[in-house]
Amino acid sequence: MLVGLKRVYDPVEEGDGLRVLVDRLWPRGVRKDDPRVDEWLRDLAPSHELRREFHGKGAYADFVERYRAELDTGPAADAVEELRRLVAGGDVTLVYAAKDTEHNNATALRDILRL
């Protein structure tokens, strides 16, 4: 199955499959019933502390390693299993609000989980 990455503000395309928001906070300017988001797995997002440190100009490699550890515990681990079930069912696009399209939690998540 294909796992894509897109900003939540990008238009929906036919090949997107299920669009899963992986941010902790709902994106600004996007209504809760907006068709750009099919599922919201907020527990997949980094903790508030880790997110603040990364946005405070923390090193991306450090962020990825700490994020990997967070995904192994608690509600995040359950959300990882849910995401794997969704991916097994068809194409999925991980959507996020970050402006940086190369260094963000969705990119890290896909790489960590090898999706």
PDB file as gemmi writes it, atoms N, CA and C in Angstrom:
CRYST1    1.000    1.000    1.000  90.00  90.00  90.00 P 1                      
ATOM      1  N   MET A   1       0.830  -1.169   0.000  1.00  0.00           N  
ATOM      2  CA  MET A   1       0.000   0.000   0.000  1.00  0.00           C  
ATOM      3  C   MET A   1       0.885   1.247   0.000  1.00  0.00           C  
ATOM      4  N   LEU A   2       0.409   2.272  -0.632  1.00  0.00           N  
ATOM      5  CA  LEU A   2       1.139   3.528  -0.738  1.00  0.00           C  
ATOM      6  C   LEU A   2       0.860   4.402   0.480  1.00  0.00           C  
ATOM      7  N   VAL A   3       1.911   5.002   1.042  1.00  0.00           N  
ATOM      8  CA  VAL A   3       1.759   5.970   2.123  1.00  0.00           C  
ATOM      9  C   VAL A   3       2.380   7.271   1.654  1.00  0.00           C  
ATOM     10  N   GLY A   4       1.529   8.271   1.450  1.00  0.00           N  
ATOM     11  CA  GLY A   4       1.990   9.569   0.985  1.00  0.00           C  
ATOM     12  C   GLY A   4       2.061  10.573   2.115  1.00  0.00           C  
ATOM     13  N   LEU A   5       2.600  11.735   1.796  1.00  0.00           N  
ATOM     14  CA  LEU A   5       2.710  12.853   2.734  1.00  0.00           C  
ATOM     15  C   LEU A   5       2.197  14.107   2.050  1.00  0.00           C  
ATOM     16  N   LYS A   6       1.410  14.902   2.776  1.00  0.00           N  
ATOM     17  CA  LYS A   6       0.903  16.161   2.229  1.00  0.00           C  
ATOM     18  C   LYS A   6       0.585  17.120   3.358  1.00  0.00           C  
ATOM     19  N   ARG A   7       0.693  18.395   3.036  1.00  0.00           N  
ATOM     20  CA  ARG A   7       0.182  19.393   3.972  1.00  0.00           C  
ATOM     21  C   ARG A   7      -1.339  19.314   3.948  1.00  0.00           C  
ATOM     22  N   VAL A   8      -1.944  19.511   5.077  1.00  0.00           N  
ATOM     23  CA  VAL A   8      -3.396  19.443   5.169  1.00  0.00           C  
ATOM     24  C   VAL A   8      -4.054  20.505   4.299  1.00  0.00           C  
ATOM     25  N   TYR A   9      -3.337  21.576   4.006  1.00  0.00           N  
ATOM     26  CA  TYR A   9      -3.874  22.672   3.200  1.00  0.00           C  
ATOM     27  C   TYR A   9      -3.819  22.384   1.697  1.00  0.00           C  
ATOM     28  N   ASP A  10      -3.127  21.317   1.304  1.00  0.00           N  
ATOM     29  CA  ASP A  10      -3.058  20.945  -0.107  1.00  0.00           C  
ATOM     30  C   ASP A  10      -4.394  20.345  -0.545  1.00  0.00           C  
ATOM     31  N   PRO A  11      -4.750  20.535  -1.813  1.00  0.00           N  
ATOM     32  CA  PRO A  11      -6.027  19.979  -2.286  1.00  0.00           C  
ATOM     33  C   PRO A  11      -6.033  18.450  -2.252  1.00  0.00           C  
ATOM     34  N   VAL A  12      -7.209  17.904  -2.042  1.00  0.00           N  
ATOM     35  CA  VAL A  12      -7.399  16.455  -2.083  1.00  0.00           C  
ATOM     36  C   VAL A  12      -7.247  15.996  -3.526  1.00  0.00           C  
ATOM     37  N   GLU A  13      -6.524  14.892  -3.712  1.00  0.00           N  
ATOM     38  CA  GLU A  13      -6.368  14.298  -5.039  1.00  0.00           C  
ATOM     39  C   GLU A  13      -6.877  12.863  -4.999  1.00  0.00           C  
ATOM     40  N   GLU A  14      -7.251  12.369  -6.146  1.00  0.00           N  
ATOM     41  CA  GLU A  14      -7.845  11.040  -6.239  1.00  0.00           C  
ATOM     42  C   GLU A  14      -6.958   9.948  -5.633  1.00  0.00           C  
ATOM     43  N   GLY A  15      -5.659  10.031  -5.818  1.00  0.00           N  
ATOM     44  CA  GLY A  15      -4.756   8.993  -5.343  1.00  0.00           C  
ATOM     45  C   GLY A  15      -4.370   9.089  -3.880  1.00  0.00           C  
ATOM     46  N   ASP A  16      -4.932  10.049  -3.145  1.00  0.00           N  
ATOM     47  CA  ASP A  16      -4.559  10.227  -1.735  1.00  0.00           C  
ATOM     48  C   ASP A  16      -4.981   9.060  -0.860  1.00  0.00           C  
ATOM     49  N   GLY A  17      -6.046   8.396  -1.205  1.00  0.00           N  
ATOM     50  CA  GLY A  17      -6.566   7.367  -0.320  1.00  0.00           C  
ATOM     51  C   GLY A  17      -7.117   8.010   0.941  1.00  0.00           C  
ATOM     52  N   LEU A  18      -6.970   7.338   2.051  1.00  0.00           N  
ATOM     53  CA  LEU A  18      -7.432   7.841   3.341  1.00  0.00           C  
ATOM     54  C   LEU A  18      -6.452   8.897   3.840  1.00  0.00           C  
ATOM     55  N   ARG A  19      -6.943  10.077   4.137  1.00  0.00           N  
ATOM     56  CA  ARG A  19      -6.087  11.180   4.611  1.00  0.00           C  
ATOM     57  C   ARG A  19      -6.141  11.213   6.136  1.00  0.00           C  
ATOM     58  N   VAL A  20      -4.989  10.945   6.773  1.00  0.00           N  
ATOM     59  CA  VAL A  20      -4.910  10.827   8.227  1.00  0.00           C  
ATOM     60  C   VAL A  20      -4.085  11.979   8.785  1.00  0.00           C  
ATOM     61  N   LEU A  21      -4.719  12.822   9.593  1.00  0.00           N  
ATOM     62  CA  LEU A  21      -4.022  13.921  10.256  1.00  0.00           C  
ATOM     63  C   LEU A  21      -3.213  13.355  11.410  1.00  0.00           C  
ATOM     64  N   VAL A  22      -1.917  13.695  11.455  1.00  0.00           N  
ATOM     65  CA  VAL A  22      -1.034  13.156  12.493  1.00  0.00           C  
ATOM     66  C   VAL A  22      -0.451  14.267  13.369  1.00  0.00           C  
ATOM     67  N   ASP A  23      -1.141  15.389  13.468  1.00  0.00           N  
ATOM     68  CA  ASP A  23      -0.738  16.497  14.339  1.00  0.00           C  
ATOM     69  C   ASP A  23      -1.519  16.425  15.646  1.00  0.00           C  
ATOM     70  N   ARG A  24      -0.928  16.929  16.717  1.00  0.00           N  
ATOM     71  CA  ARG A  24      -1.611  16.950  18.012  1.00  0.00           C  
ATOM     72  C   ARG A  24      -2.712  18.009  18.038  1.00  0.00           C  
ATOM     73  N   LEU A  25      -2.471  19.130  17.378  1.00  0.00           N  
ATOM     74  CA  LEU A  25      -3.432  20.228  17.360  1.00  0.00           C  
ATOM     75  C   LEU A  25      -4.156  20.259  16.017  1.00  0.00           C  
ATOM     76  N   TRP A  26      -5.440  20.576  16.056  1.00  0.00           N  
ATOM     77  CA  TRP A  26      -6.195  20.692  14.812  1.00  0.00           C  
ATOM     78  C   TRP A  26      -5.670  21.904  14.046  1.00  0.00           C  
ATOM     79  N   PRO A  27      -5.465  21.793  12.737  1.00  0.00           N  
ATOM     80  CA  PRO A  27      -4.878  22.892  11.959  1.00  0.00           C  
ATOM     81  C   PRO A  27      -5.788  24.118  11.863  1.00  0.00           C  
ATOM     82  N   ARG A  28      -5.157  25.270  11.930  1.00  0.00           N  
ATOM     83  CA  ARG A  28      -5.888  26.536  11.818  1.00  0.00           C  
ATOM     84  C   ARG A  28      -6.558  26.645  10.456  1.00  0.00           C  
ATOM     85  N   GLY A  29      -7.770  27.167  10.477  1.00  0.00           N  
ATOM     86  CA  GLY A  29      -8.483  27.420   9.231  1.00  0.00           C  
ATOM     87  C   GLY A  29      -9.116  26.197   8.593  1.00  0.00           C  
ATOM     88  N   VAL A  30      -9.032  25.056   9.250  1.00  0.00           N  
ATOM     89  CA  VAL A  30      -9.609  23.820   8.710  1.00  0.00           C  
ATOM     90  C   VAL A  30     -10.776  23.412   9.614  1.00  0.00           C  
ATOM     91  N   ARG A  31     -11.947  23.309   9.029  1.00  0.00           N  
ATOM     92  CA  ARG A  31     -13.124  22.921   9.805  1.00  0.00           C  
ATOM     93  C   ARG A  31     -13.050  21.441  10.168  1.00  0.00           C  
ATOM     94  N   LYS A  32     -13.693  21.084  11.256  1.00  0.00           N  
ATOM     95  CA  LYS A  32     -13.671  19.687  11.718  1.00  0.00           C  
ATOM     96  C   LYS A  32     -14.313  18.728  10.709  1.00  0.00           C  
ATOM     97  N   ASP A  33     -15.202  19.230   9.871  1.00  0.00           N  
ATOM     98  CA  ASP A  33     -15.849  18.370   8.880  1.00  0.00           C  
ATOM     99  C   ASP A  33     -15.245  18.541   7.484  1.00  0.00           C  
ATOM    100  N   ASP A  34     -14.049  19.099   7.431  1.00  0.00           N  
ATOM    101  CA  ASP A  34     -13.379  19.355   6.153  1.00  0.00           C  
ATOM    102  C   ASP A  34     -12.989  18.033   5.488  1.00  0.00           C  
ATOM    103  N   PRO A  35     -13.259  17.877   4.193  1.00  0.00           N  
ATOM    104  CA  PRO A  35     -12.925  16.624   3.504  1.00  0.00           C  
ATOM    105  C   PRO A  35     -11.422  16.390   3.329  1.00  0.00           C  
ATOM    106  N   ARG A  36     -10.595  17.360   3.707  1.00  0.00           N  
ATOM    107  CA  ARG A  36      -9.148  17.155   3.599  1.00  0.00           C  
ATOM    108  C   ARG A  36      -8.621  16.254   4.709  1.00  0.00           C  
ATOM    109  N   VAL A  37      -9.460  15.939   5.699  1.00  0.00           N  
ATOM    110  CA  VAL A  37      -9.069  15.051   6.799  1.00  0.00           C  
ATOM    111  C   VAL A  37     -10.140  13.973   6.959  1.00  0.00           C  
ATOM    112  N   ASP A  38      -9.729  12.711   6.792  1.00  0.00           N  
ATOM    113  CA  ASP A  38     -10.655  11.592   6.984  1.00  0.00           C  
ATOM    114  C   ASP A  38     -10.579  11.028   8.397  1.00  0.00           C  
ATOM    115  N   GLU A  39      -9.380  10.972   8.940  1.00  0.00           N  
ATOM    116  CA  GLU A  39      -9.138  10.434  10.285  1.00  0.00           C  
ATOM    117  C   GLU A  39      -8.162  11.357  10.998  1.00  0.00           C  
ATOM    118  N   TRP A  40      -8.256  11.406  12.325  1.00  0.00           N  
ATOM    119  CA  TRP A  40      -7.306  12.192  13.122  1.00  0.00           C  
ATOM    120  C   TRP A  40      -6.739  11.277  14.190  1.00  0.00           C  
ATOM    121  N   LEU A  41      -5.472  10.934  14.056  1.00  0.00           N  
ATOM    122  CA  LEU A  41      -4.781  10.109  15.052  1.00  0.00           C  
ATOM    123  C   LEU A  41      -3.828  11.008  15.836  1.00  0.00           C  
ATOM    124  N   ARG A  42      -4.385  11.818  16.722  1.00  0.00           N  
ATOM    125  CA  ARG A  42      -3.589  12.801  17.456  1.00  0.00           C  
ATOM    126  C   ARG A  42      -2.545  12.151  18.363  1.00  0.00           C  
ATOM    127  N   ASP A  43      -2.780  10.909  18.804  1.00  0.00           N  
ATOM    128  CA  ASP A  43      -1.802  10.252  19.672  1.00  0.00           C  
ATOM    129  C   ASP A  43      -0.529   9.866  18.928  1.00  0.00           C  
ATOM    130  N   LEU A  44      -0.540   9.959  17.596  1.00  0.00           N  
ATOM    131  CA  LEU A  44       0.684   9.720  16.823  1.00  0.00           C  
ATOM    132  C   LEU A  44       1.610  10.929  16.839  1.00  0.00           C  
ATOM    133  N   ALA A  45       1.092  12.064  17.227  1.00  0.00           N  
ATOM    134  CA  ALA A  45       1.890  13.297  17.213  1.00  0.00           C  
ATOM    135  C   ALA A  45       2.898  13.296  18.359  1.00  0.00           C  
ATOM    136  N   PRO A  46       3.998  14.027  18.192  1.00  0.00           N  
ATOM    137  CA  PRO A  46       4.959  14.149  19.286  1.00  0.00           C  
ATOM    138  C   PRO A  46       4.325  14.856  20.481  1.00  0.00           C  
ATOM    139  N   SER A  47       4.876  14.614  21.654  1.00  0.00           N  
ATOM    140  CA  SER A  47       4.392  15.278  22.865  1.00  0.00           C  
ATOM    141  C   SER A  47       4.527  16.792  22.719  1.00  0.00           C  
ATOM    142  N   HIS A  48       3.774  17.517  23.542  1.00  0.00           N  
ATOM    143  CA  HIS A  48       3.871  18.985  23.512  1.00  0.00           C  
ATOM    144  C   HIS A  48       5.309  19.433  23.779  1.00  0.00           C  
ATOM    145  N   GLU A  49       5.946  18.781  24.744  1.00  0.00           N  
ATOM    146  CA  GLU A  49       7.327  19.144  25.093  1.00  0.00           C  
ATOM    147  C   GLU A  49       8.268  18.938  23.909  1.00  0.00           C  
ATOM    148  N   LEU A  50       8.199  17.802  23.279  1.00  0.00           N  
ATOM    149  CA  LEU A  50       9.082  17.516  22.148  1.00  0.00           C  
ATOM    150  C   LEU A  50       8.782  18.452  20.978  1.00  0.00           C  
ATOM    151  N   ARG A  51       7.523  18.709  20.738  1.00  0.00           N  
ATOM    152  CA  ARG A  51       7.137  19.619  19.651  1.00  0.00           C  
ATOM    153  C   ARG A  51       7.683  21.028  19.897  1.00  0.00           C  
ATOM    154  N   ARG A  52       7.576  21.513  21.130  1.00  0.00           N  
ATOM    155  CA  ARG A  52       8.093  22.852  21.463  1.00  0.00           C  
ATOM    156  C   ARG A  52       9.608  22.919  21.280  1.00  0.00           C  
ATOM    157  N   GLU A  53      10.304  21.890  21.730  1.00  0.00           N  
ATOM    158  CA  GLU A  53      11.766  21.874  21.586  1.00  0.00           C  
ATOM    159  C   GLU A  53      12.172  21.875  20.120  1.00  0.00           C  
ATOM    160  N   PHE A  54      11.482  21.095  19.308  1.00  0.00           N  
ATOM    161  CA  PHE A  54      11.819  21.029  17.890  1.00  0.00           C  
ATOM    162  C   PHE A  54      11.553  22.367  17.212  1.00  0.00           C  
ATOM    163  N   HIS A  55      10.423  22.993  17.528  1.00  0.00           N  
ATOM    164  CA  HIS A  55      10.116  24.299  16.941  1.00  0.00           C  
ATOM    165  C   HIS A  55      11.031  25.381  17.483  1.00  0.00           C  
ATOM    166  N   GLY A  56      11.681  25.093  18.605  1.00  0.00           N  
ATOM    167  CA  GLY A  56      12.653  26.031  19.165  1.00  0.00           C  
ATOM    168  C   GLY A  56      14.024  25.846  18.539  1.00  0.00           C  
ATOM    169  N   LYS A  57      14.063  25.273  17.354  1.00  0.00           N  
ATOM    170  CA  LYS A  57      15.288  25.083  16.560  1.00  0.00           C  
ATOM    171  C   LYS A  57      16.131  23.897  17.034  1.00  0.00           C  
ATOM    172  N   GLY A  58      15.477  22.896  17.604  1.00  0.00           N  
ATOM    173  CA  GLY A  58      16.200  21.687  17.960  1.00  0.00           C  
ATOM    174  C   GLY A  58      16.649  20.949  16.708  1.00  0.00           C  
ATOM    175  N   ALA A  59      17.653  20.112  16.839  1.00  0.00           N  
ATOM    176  CA  ALA A  59      18.174  19.350  15.702  1.00  0.00           C  
ATOM    177  C   ALA A  59      17.157  18.282  15.281  1.00  0.00           C  
ATOM    178  N   TYR A  60      16.944  18.153  13.991  1.00  0.00           N  
ATOM    179  CA  TYR A  60      15.958  17.206  13.470  1.00  0.00           C  
ATOM    180  C   TYR A  60      16.312  15.770  13.851  1.00  0.00           C  
ATOM    181  N   ALA A  61      17.575  15.402  13.773  1.00  0.00           N  
ATOM    182  CA  ALA A  61      17.982  14.033  14.113  1.00  0.00           C  
ATOM    183  C   ALA A  61      17.652  13.713  15.571  1.00  0.00           C  
ATOM    184  N   ASP A  62      17.874  14.672  16.469  1.00  0.00           N  
ATOM    185  CA  ASP A  62      17.528  14.472  17.881  1.00  0.00           C  
ATOM    186  C   ASP A  62      16.017  14.317  18.043  1.00  0.00           C  
ATOM    187  N   PHE A  63      15.275  15.147  17.324  1.00  0.00           N  
ATOM    188  CA  PHE A  63      13.815  15.071  17.360  1.00  0.00           C  
ATOM    189  C   PHE A  63      13.349  13.677  16.939  1.00  0.00           C  
ATOM    190  N   VAL A  64      13.890  13.162  15.845  1.00  0.00           N  
ATOM    191  CA  VAL A  64      13.466  11.857  15.328  1.00  0.00           C  
ATOM    192  C   VAL A  64      13.731  10.756  16.352  1.00  0.00           C  
ATOM    193  N   GLU A  65      14.885  10.779  16.983  1.00  0.00           N  
ATOM    194  CA  GLU A  65      15.211   9.737  17.968  1.00  0.00           C  
ATOM    195  C   GLU A  65      14.282   9.795  19.176  1.00  0.00           C  
ATOM    196  N   ARG A  66      14.006  10.982  19.669  1.00  0.00           N  
ATOM    197  CA  ARG A  66      13.102  11.117  20.816  1.00  0.00           C  
ATOM    198  C   ARG A  66      11.668  10.765  20.424  1.00  0.00           C  
ATOM    199  N   TYR A  67      11.290  11.130  19.224  1.00  0.00           N  
ATOM    200  CA  TYR A  67       9.953  10.803  18.724  1.00  0.00           C  
ATOM    201  C   TYR A  67       9.796   9.286  18.601  1.00  0.00           C  
ATOM    202  N   ARG A  68      10.825   8.622  18.111  1.00  0.00           N  
ATOM    203  CA  ARG A  68      10.807   7.157  17.992  1.00  0.00           C  
ATOM    204  C   ARG A  68      10.519   6.525  19.363  1.00  0.00           C  
ATOM    205  N   ALA A  69      11.170   7.028  20.393  1.00  0.00           N  
ATOM    206  CA  ALA A  69      10.964   6.494  21.741  1.00  0.00           C  
ATOM    207  C   ALA A  69       9.527   6.744  22.217  1.00  0.00           C  
ATOM    208  N   GLU A  70       8.982   7.912  21.920  1.00  0.00           N  
ATOM    209  CA  GLU A  70       7.609   8.219  22.328  1.00  0.00           C  
ATOM    210  C   GLU A  70       6.600   7.293  21.656  1.00  0.00           C  
ATOM    211  N   LEU A  71       6.863   6.912  20.427  1.00  0.00           N  
ATOM    212  CA  LEU A  71       5.925   6.071  19.678  1.00  0.00           C  
ATOM    213  C   LEU A  71       5.852   4.643  20.209  1.00  0.00           C  
ATOM    214  N   ASP A  72       6.805   4.264  21.052  1.00  0.00           N  
ATOM    215  CA  ASP A  72       6.843   2.904  21.591  1.00  0.00           C  
ATOM    216  C   ASP A  72       6.033   2.735  22.869  1.00  0.00           C  
ATOM    217  N   THR A  73       5.454   3.822  23.393  1.00  0.00           N  
ATOM    218  CA  THR A  73       4.807   3.732  24.700  1.00  0.00           C  
ATOM    219  C   THR A  73       3.391   4.300  24.692  1.00  0.00           C  
ATOM    220  N   GLY A  74       2.596   3.817  25.638  1.00  0.00           N  
ATOM    221  CA  GLY A  74       1.282   4.375  25.921  1.00  0.00           C  
ATOM    222  C   GLY A  74       0.350   4.480  24.728  1.00  0.00           C  
ATOM    223  N   PRO A  75      -0.448   5.558  24.719  1.00  0.00           N  
ATOM    224  CA  PRO A  75      -1.429   5.747  23.645  1.00  0.00           C  
ATOM    225  C   PRO A  75      -0.789   5.840  22.259  1.00  0.00           C  
ATOM    226  N   ALA A  76       0.441   6.313  22.184  1.00  0.00           N  
ATOM    227  CA  ALA A  76       1.116   6.411  20.884  1.00  0.00           C  
ATOM    228  C   ALA A  76       1.302   5.024  20.274  1.00  0.00           C  
ATOM    229  N   ALA A  77       1.670   4.049  21.095  1.00  0.00           N  
ATOM    230  CA  ALA A  77       1.870   2.689  20.584  1.00  0.00           C  
ATOM    231  C   ALA A  77       0.559   2.122  20.033  1.00  0.00           C  
ATOM    232  N   ASP A  78      -0.549   2.414  20.713  1.00  0.00           N  
ATOM    233  CA  ASP A  78      -1.855   1.972  20.216  1.00  0.00           C  
ATOM    234  C   ASP A  78      -2.193   2.656  18.891  1.00  0.00           C  
ATOM    235  N   ALA A  79      -1.877   3.937  18.789  1.00  0.00           N  
ATOM    236  CA  ALA A  79      -2.140   4.688  17.561  1.00  0.00           C  
ATOM    237  C   ALA A  79      -1.283   4.172  16.407  1.00  0.00           C  
ATOM    238  N   VAL A  80      -0.062   3.743  16.707  1.00  0.00           N  
ATOM    239  CA  VAL A  80       0.804   3.152  15.678  1.00  0.00           C  
ATOM    240  C   VAL A  80       0.133   1.900  15.108  1.00  0.00           C  
ATOM    241  N   GLU A  81      -0.408   1.072  15.986  1.00  0.00           N  
ATOM    242  CA  GLU A  81      -1.087  -0.142  15.519  1.00  0.00           C  
ATOM    243  C   GLU A  81      -2.316   0.197  14.675  1.00  0.00           C  
ATOM    244  N   GLU A  82      -3.051   1.235  15.082  1.00  0.00           N  
ATOM    245  CA  GLU A  82      -4.208   1.670  14.295  1.00  0.00           C  
ATOM    246  C   GLU A  82      -3.771   2.139  12.909  1.00  0.00           C  
ATOM    247  N   LEU A  83      -2.693   2.910  12.855  1.00  0.00           N  
ATOM    248  CA  LEU A  83      -2.186   3.378  11.565  1.00  0.00           C  
ATOM    249  C   LEU A  83      -1.771   2.197  10.694  1.00  0.00           C  
ATOM    250  N   ARG A  84      -1.105   1.221  11.270  1.00  0.00           N  
ATOM    251  CA  ARG A  84      -0.704   0.041  10.495  1.00  0.00           C  
ATOM    252  C   ARG A  84      -1.931  -0.689   9.926  1.00  0.00           C  
ATOM    253  N   ARG A  85      -3.017  -0.754  10.705  1.00  0.00           N  
ATOM    254  CA  ARG A  85      -4.255  -1.375  10.209  1.00  0.00           C  
ATOM    255  C   ARG A  85      -4.822  -0.578   9.032  1.00  0.00           C  
ATOM    256  N   LEU A  86      -4.803   0.741   9.159  1.00  0.00           N  
ATOM    257  CA  LEU A  86      -5.317   1.580   8.073  1.00  0.00           C  
ATOM    258  C   LEU A  86      -4.490   1.404   6.803  1.00  0.00           C  
ATOM    259  N   VAL A  87      -3.170   1.356   6.962  1.00  0.00           N  
ATOM    260  CA  VAL A  87      -2.274   1.190   5.811  1.00  0.00           C  
ATOM    261  C   VAL A  87      -2.498  -0.176   5.157  1.00  0.00           C  
ATOM    262  N   ALA A  88      -2.728  -1.199   5.973  1.00  0.00           N  
ATOM    263  CA  ALA A  88      -2.975  -2.536   5.419  1.00  0.00           C  
ATOM    264  C   ALA A  88      -4.259  -2.565   4.591  1.00  0.00           C  
ATOM    265  N   GLY A  89      -5.174  -1.631   4.864  1.00  0.00           N  
ATOM    266  CA  GLY A  89      -6.449  -1.600   4.160  1.00  0.00           C  
ATOM    267  C   GLY A  89      -6.445  -0.820   2.860  1.00  0.00           C  
ATOM    268  N   GLY A  90      -5.376  -0.108   2.571  1.00  0.00           N  
ATOM    269  CA  GLY A  90      -5.335   0.668   1.328  1.00  0.00           C  
ATOM    270  C   GLY A  90      -4.396   1.849   1.426  1.00  0.00           C  
ATOM    271  N   ASP A  91      -4.397   2.666   0.393  1.00  0.00           N  
ATOM    272  CA  ASP A  91      -3.513   3.832   0.354  1.00  0.00           C  
ATOM    273  C   ASP A  91      -3.887   4.830   1.445  1.00  0.00           C  
ATOM    274  N   VAL A  92      -2.850   5.427   2.036  1.00  0.00           N  
ATOM    275  CA  VAL A  92      -3.018   6.399   3.113  1.00  0.00           C  
ATOM    276  C   VAL A  92      -2.100   7.578   2.830  1.00  0.00           C  
ATOM    277  N   THR A  93      -2.594   8.781   3.094  1.00  0.00           N  
ATOM    278  CA  THR A  93      -1.757   9.976   3.049  1.00  0.00           C  
ATOM    279  C   THR A  93      -1.721  10.570   4.444  1.00  0.00           C  
ATOM    280  N   LEU A  94      -0.514  10.698   4.994  1.00  0.00           N  
ATOM    281  CA  LEU A  94      -0.344  11.356   6.285  1.00  0.00           C  
ATOM    282  C   LEU A  94      -0.367  12.853   6.039  1.00  0.00           C  
ATOM    283  N   VAL A  95      -1.282  13.556   6.691  1.00  0.00           N  
ATOM    284  CA  VAL A  95      -1.380  14.996   6.494  1.00  0.00           C  
ATOM    285  C   VAL A  95      -0.956  15.720   7.763  1.00  0.00           C  
ATOM    286  N   TYR A  96      -0.371  16.891   7.563  1.00  0.00           N  
ATOM    287  CA  TYR A  96       0.213  17.678   8.646  1.00  0.00           C  
ATOM    288  C   TYR A  96       0.089  19.150   8.290  1.00  0.00           C  
ATOM    289  N   ALA A  97       0.270  20.020   9.278  1.00  0.00           N  
ATOM    290  CA  ALA A  97       0.132  21.459   9.047  1.00  0.00           C  
ATOM    291  C   ALA A  97       1.469  22.177   8.892  1.00  0.00           C  
ATOM    292  N   ALA A  98       2.559  21.556   9.258  1.00  0.00           N  
ATOM    293  CA  ALA A  98       3.870  22.222   9.240  1.00  0.00           C  
ATOM    294  C   ALA A  98       4.200  22.781   7.858  1.00  0.00           C  
ATOM    295  N   LYS A  99       4.884  23.912   7.857  1.00  0.00           N  
ATOM    296  CA  LYS A  99       5.292  24.532   6.589  1.00  0.00           C  
ATOM    297  C   LYS A  99       6.493  23.827   5.977  1.00  0.00           C  
ATOM    298  N   ASP A 100       7.360  23.284   6.817  1.00  0.00           N  
ATOM    299  CA  ASP A 100       8.556  22.583   6.343  1.00  0.00           C  
ATOM    300  C   ASP A 100       8.132  21.195   5.867  1.00  0.00           C  
ATOM    301  N   THR A 101       8.236  20.956   4.578  1.00  0.00           N  
ATOM    302  CA  THR A 101       7.765  19.687   4.017  1.00  0.00           C  
ATOM    303  C   THR A 101       8.779  18.550   4.124  1.00  0.00           C  
ATOM    304  N   GLU A 102       9.983  18.850   4.571  1.00  0.00           N  
ATOM    305  CA  GLU A 102      11.012  17.813   4.688  1.00  0.00           C  
ATOM    306  C   GLU A 102      11.295  17.413   6.128  1.00  0.00           C  
ATOM    307  N   HIS A 103      11.138  18.336   7.049  1.00  0.00           N  
ATOM    308  CA  HIS A 103      11.468  18.088   8.457  1.00  0.00           C  
ATOM    309  C   HIS A 103      10.234  18.348   9.307  1.00  0.00           C  
ATOM    310  N   ASN A 104       9.422  17.325   9.468  1.00  0.00           N  
ATOM    311  CA  ASN A 104       8.205  17.451  10.264  1.00  0.00           C  
ATOM    312  C   ASN A 104       7.847  16.093  10.853  1.00  0.00           C  
ATOM    313  N   ASN A 105       6.863  16.082  11.731  1.00  0.00           N  
ATOM    314  CA  ASN A 105       6.523  14.835  12.406  1.00  0.00           C  
ATOM    315  C   ASN A 105       5.963  13.774  11.456  1.00  0.00           C  
ATOM    316  N   ALA A 106       5.254  14.165  10.406  1.00  0.00           N  
ATOM    317  CA  ALA A 106       4.703  13.177   9.471  1.00  0.00           C  
ATOM    318  C   ALA A 106       5.817  12.478   8.693  1.00  0.00           C  
ATOM    319  N   THR A 107       6.798  13.251   8.254  1.00  0.00           N  
ATOM    320  CA  THR A 107       7.942  12.674   7.548  1.00  0.00           C  
ATOM    321  C   THR A 107       8.703  11.727   8.470  1.00  0.00           C  
ATOM    322  N   ALA A 108       8.936  12.186   9.695  1.00  0.00           N  
ATOM    323  CA  ALA A 108       9.638  11.352  10.673  1.00  0.00           C  
ATOM    324  C   ALA A 108       8.844  10.082  10.959  1.00  0.00           C  
ATOM    325  N   LEU A 109       7.537  10.216  11.123  1.00  0.00           N  
ATOM    326  CA  LEU A 109       6.683   9.064  11.416  1.00  0.00           C  
ATOM    327  C   LEU A 109       6.769   8.022  10.310  1.00  0.00           C  
ATOM    328  N   ARG A 110       6.651   8.446   9.071  1.00  0.00           N  
ATOM    329  CA  ARG A 110       6.726   7.496   7.950  1.00  0.00           C  
ATOM    330  C   ARG A 110       8.086   6.804   7.918  1.00  0.00           C  
ATOM    331  N   ASP A 111       9.155   7.556   8.167  1.00  0.00           N  
ATOM    332  CA  ASP A 111      10.491   6.964   8.155  1.00  0.00           C  
ATOM    333  C   ASP A 111      10.697   6.010   9.333  1.00  0.00           C  
ATOM    334  N   ILE A 112      10.250   6.414  10.514  1.00  0.00           N  
ATOM    335  CA  ILE A 112      10.408   5.580  11.710  1.00  0.00           C  
ATOM    336  C   ILE A 112       9.674   4.254  11.542  1.00  0.00           C  
ATOM    337  N   LEU A 113       8.461   4.323  11.040  1.00  0.00           N  
ATOM    338  CA  LEU A 113       7.637   3.114  10.901  1.00  0.00           C  
ATOM    339  C   LEU A 113       7.902   2.361   9.606  1.00  0.00           C  
ATOM    340  N   ARG A 114       8.752   2.930   8.761  1.00  0.00           N  
ATOM    341  CA  ARG A 114       9.106   2.331   7.466  1.00  0.00           C  
ATOM    342  C   ARG A 114       7.857   2.007   6.643  1.00  0.00           C  
ATOM    343  N   LEU A 115       6.987   2.987   6.559  1.00  0.00           N  
ATOM    344  CA  LEU A 115       5.735   2.807   5.814  1.00  0.00           C  
ATOM    345  C   LEU A 115       5.941   3.115   4.347  1.00  0.00           C  
TER     346      LEU A 115                                                      
END                                                                             
